[in-house]
CSV table of C-alpha atoms in Angstrom, one decimal:
chain,number,residue,atom,x,y,z
W,1,UNK,CA,2.6,-19.4,-10.6
W,2,UNK,CA,0.3,-18.6,-13.7
W,3,UNK,CA,-1.7,-16.6,-11.4
W,4,UNK,CA,1.0,-13.6,-10.8
W,5,UNK,CA,0.7,-12.4,-14.6
W,6,UNK,CA,-3.4,-12.4,-14.0
W,7,UNK,CA,-2.8,-10.7,-10.6
W,8,UNK,CA,-0.7,-8.0,-11.9
W,9,UNK,CA,-3.0,-7.4,-15.0
W,10,UNK,CA,-5.9,-6.9,-12.3
W,11,UNK,CA,-3.9,-5.0,-10.1
W,12,UNK,CA,-3.2,-2.4,-12.9
W,13,UNK,CA,-6.7,-2.5,-14.2
W,14,UNK,CA,-8.0,-2.0,-10.7
W,15,UNK,CA,-5.4,0.7,-9.5
W,16,UNK,CA,-4.7,2.8,-12.9
W,17,UNK,CA,-7.7,2.1,-15.4
W,18,UNK,CA,-7.1,0.9,-18.5
W,19,UNK,CA,-3.2,0.4,-19.7
W,20,UNK,CA,-2.0,1.9,-23.1
W,21,UNK,CA,-0.3,-1.6,-24.1
W,22,UNK,CA,-0.5,-4.9,-22.8
W,23,UNK,CA,1.6,-8.4,-23.5
W,24,UNK,CA,-0.4,-11.4,-23.7
W,25,UNK,CA,-0.4,-15.2,-23.8
W,26,UNK,CA,-2.9,-16.5,-26.5
W,27,UNK,CA,-2.3,-20.3,-25.7
W,28,UNK,CA,-5.4,-21.2,-27.8
W,29,UNK,CA,-4.4,-18.8,-30.7
W,30,UNK,CA,-1.8,-20.9,-32.3
W,31,UNK,CA,-1.7,-22.9,-35.6
W,32,UNK,CA,0.6,-24.2,-37.9
W,33,UNK,CA,1.2,-21.5,-41.0
W,34,UNK,CA,2.3,-24.4,-43.3
W,35,UNK,CA,-1.4,-26.2,-42.7
W,36,UNK,CA,-3.7,-26.2,-45.8
W,37,UNK,CA,-5.9,-23.2,-45.8
W,38,UNK,CA,-9.6,-23.7,-46.8
W,39,UNK,CA,-11.9,-20.7,-47.7
W,40,UNK,CA,-15.5,-20.6,-48.4
W,41,UNK,CA,-17.6,-17.5,-49.2
W,42,UNK,CA,-20.9,-16.6,-51.2
W,43,UNK,CA,-18.6,-15.3,-54.0
W,44,UNK,CA,-15.2,-14.9,-55.3
W,45,UNK,CA,-13.5,-12.6,-57.7
W,46,UNK,CA,-10.0,-13.4,-59.2
W,47,UNK,CA,-7.7,-10.8,-60.5
W,48,UNK,CA,-5.0,-12.4,-62.7
W,49,UNK,CA,-3.3,-9.3,-63.5
W,50,UNK,CA,-2.0,-8.5,-60.1
W,51,UNK,CA,-2.7,-12.2,-58.5
W,52,UNK,CA,-5.2,-11.5,-56.0
W,53,UNK,CA,-8.6,-12.7,-55.2
W,54,UNK,CA,-11.3,-11.3,-53.3
W,55,UNK,CA,-14.0,-13.6,-51.2
W,56,UNK,CA,-17.2,-11.8,-50.2
W,57,UNK,CA,-20.2,-12.7,-48.0
W,58,UNK,CA,-20.1,-15.1,-45.2
W,59,UNK,CA,-16.3,-15.8,-45.4
W,60,UNK,CA,-15.0,-18.4,-43.6
W,61,UNK,CA,-11.0,-19.6,-43.5
W,62,UNK,CA,-9.9,-22.7,-41.9
W,63,UNK,CA,-6.4,-23.4,-40.8
W,64,UNK,CA,-5.9,-26.4,-38.3
W,65,UNK,CA,-7.9,-25.7,-35.5
W,66,UNK,CA,-7.9,-21.4,-36.4
W,67,UNK,CA,-11.1,-20.3,-38.0
W,68,UNK,CA,-11.3,-16.6,-39.2
W,69,UNK,CA,-14.9,-15.1,-40.2
W,70,UNK,CA,-15.5,-11.9,-42.1
W,71,UNK,CA,-17.9,-10.1,-44.6
W,72,UNK,CA,-14.9,-9.7,-46.8
W,73,UNK,CA,-11.5,-11.3,-47.7
W,74,UNK,CA,-8.8,-10.1,-49.8
W,75,UNK,CA,-6.1,-12.6,-50.6
W,76,UNK,CA,-2.7,-11.9,-51.8
W,77,UNK,CA,-0.7,-14.5,-53.4
W,78,UNK,CA,3.1,-15.2,-53.2
W,79,UNK,CA,5.6,-14.3,-56.1
W,80,UNK,CA,4.9,-17.6,-57.9
W,81,UNK,CA,1.2,-17.3,-56.8
W,82,UNK,CA,0.7,-21.2,-55.7
W,83,UNK,CA,0.8,-19.9,-51.9
W,84,UNK,CA,-1.2,-17.4,-50.1
W,85,UNK,CA,1.0,-14.6,-48.8
W,86,UNK,CA,-1.7,-12.4,-46.8
W,87,UNK,CA,-5.5,-12.5,-46.2
W,88,UNK,CA,-6.9,-9.0,-45.4
W,89,UNK,CA,-10.2,-9.5,-43.7
W,90,UNK,CA,-12.7,-6.8,-43.1
W,91,UNK,CA,-16.5,-6.6,-42.1
W,92,UNK,CA,-16.8,-8.0,-38.5
W,93,UNK,CA,-13.8,-10.3,-38.4
W,94,UNK,CA,-13.8,-13.0,-35.7
W,95,UNK,CA,-11.0,-15.3,-35.1
W,96,UNK,CA,-11.5,-18.6,-32.9
W,97,UNK,CA,-9.2,-21.1,-31.8
W,98,UNK,CA,-9.6,-23.2,-29.1
W,99,UNK,CA,-11.3,-21.2,-25.9
W,100,UNK,CA,-9.7,-17.9,-27.3
W,101,UNK,CA,-11.7,-15.6,-29.6
W,102,UNK,CA,-10.8,-12.4,-30.9
W,103,UNK,CA,-13.1,-9.9,-32.5
W,104,UNK,CA,-12.1,-6.6,-34.5
W,105,UNK,CA,-13.3,-4.6,-37.5
W,106,UNK,CA,-10.0,-5.6,-39.7
W,107,UNK,CA,-7.4,-8.4,-39.4
W,108,UNK,CA,-4.3,-9.1,-41.6
W,109,UNK,CA,-3.1,-12.6,-41.5
W,110,UNK,CA,0.5,-12.7,-42.9
W,111,UNK,CA,0.5,-16.5,-43.4
W,112,UNK,CA,4.2,-17.5,-43.7
W,113,UNK,CA,5.3,-15.3,-40.8
W,114,UNK,CA,1.9,-16.8,-38.9
W,115,UNK,CA,1.2,-13.4,-37.7
W,116,UNK,CA,-2.0,-11.6,-37.2
W,117,UNK,CA,-2.9,-8.0,-36.7
W,118,UNK,CA,-6.4,-6.9,-35.8
W,119,UNK,CA,-7.2,-3.5,-35.4
W,120,UNK,CA,-10.4,-1.2,-34.6
W,121,UNK,CA,-12.5,-2.0,-31.5
W,122,UNK,CA,-10.6,-5.3,-30.8
W,123,UNK,CA,-12.0,-7.8,-28.1
W,124,UNK,CA,-10.4,-10.9,-26.7
W,125,UNK,CA,-11.9,-13.6,-24.8
W,126,UNK,CA,-10.2,-16.3,-23.1
W,127,UNK,CA,-12.9,-18.1,-21.0
W,128,UNK,CA,-14.2,-15.9,-18.6
W,129,UNK,CA,-11.5,-13.0,-19.0
W,130,UNK,CA,-11.7,-10.3,-21.3
W,131,UNK,CA,-9.4,-7.8,-22.9
W,132,UNK,CA,-10.1,-4.9,-24.9
W,133,UNK,CA,-8.1,-2.4,-27.3
W,134,UNK,CA,-7.6,-0.8,-30.3
W,135,UNK,CA,-4.9,-2.8,-32.1
W,136,UNK,CA,-3.5,-6.6,-31.3
W,137,UNK,CA,-0.7,-8.3,-33.1
W,138,UNK,CA,-0.6,-12.3,-32.7
W,139,UNK,CA,2.3,-14.8,-33.3
W,140,UNK,CA,0.6,-17.8,-34.1
W,141,UNK,CA,3.9,-19.8,-33.9
W,142,UNK,CA,4.2,-19.1,-30.1
W,143,UNK,CA,0.9,-18.4,-28.8
W,144,UNK,CA,1.8,-14.8,-27.6
W,145,UNK,CA,0.8,-11.2,-28.3
W,146,UNK,CA,0.5,-7.4,-27.7
W,147,UNK,CA,-2.6,-5.1,-27.1
W,148,UNK,CA,-2.3,-1.6,-27.7
W,149,UNK,CA,-4.7,1.5,-27.6
W,150,UNK,CA,-6.2,2.1,-24.4
W,151,UNK,CA,-6.2,-1.6,-23.0
W,152,UNK,CA,-8.8,-2.6,-20.7
W,153,UNK,CA,-8.6,-6.1,-18.8
W,154,UNK,CA,-11.3,-7.7,-16.7
W,155,UNK,CA,-10.0,-11.0,-15.0
W,156,UNK,CA,-12.0,-13.2,-13.0
W,157,UNK,CA,-10.5,-14.5,-9.8
W,158,UNK,CA,-9.2,-17.5,-9.5
W,159,UNK,CA,-9.0,-17.8,-13.8
W,160,UNK,CA,-5.9,-17.5,-15.6
W,161,UNK,CA,-5.6,-16.3,-19.1
């Protein structure tokens, strides 16, 4: 019965144009927030005073099956500075895991909470299905999320998100 949510979304998209908000399942966008985080970039600036770091140029962050690419990523460490608390990505952000991929202008990843917030021209593709809006939050532990801001859904017949 996974077709019913897709049919409801399609009916909404066809009957009423773009929605204002839509709950979404992101089965591919899941990861273990306790898994190792690997960051590669063209350069790194470390700020000892406030416990932050800035990676710039072709930044790639890998955690389990999830990959985040951006032009710049600011890293905030926790109070003891031994673990990453938040990642602020900007400049052509792409988040990929499995068959799911999301693009946005900016993203904030709260590592311990396993939450990602994407803002600015958000585009999600799940196989042939496409969802767009201005703001998307994803719970990486459960693989669920919400898209807001003139949401537009394009579902291919016979496909499920």
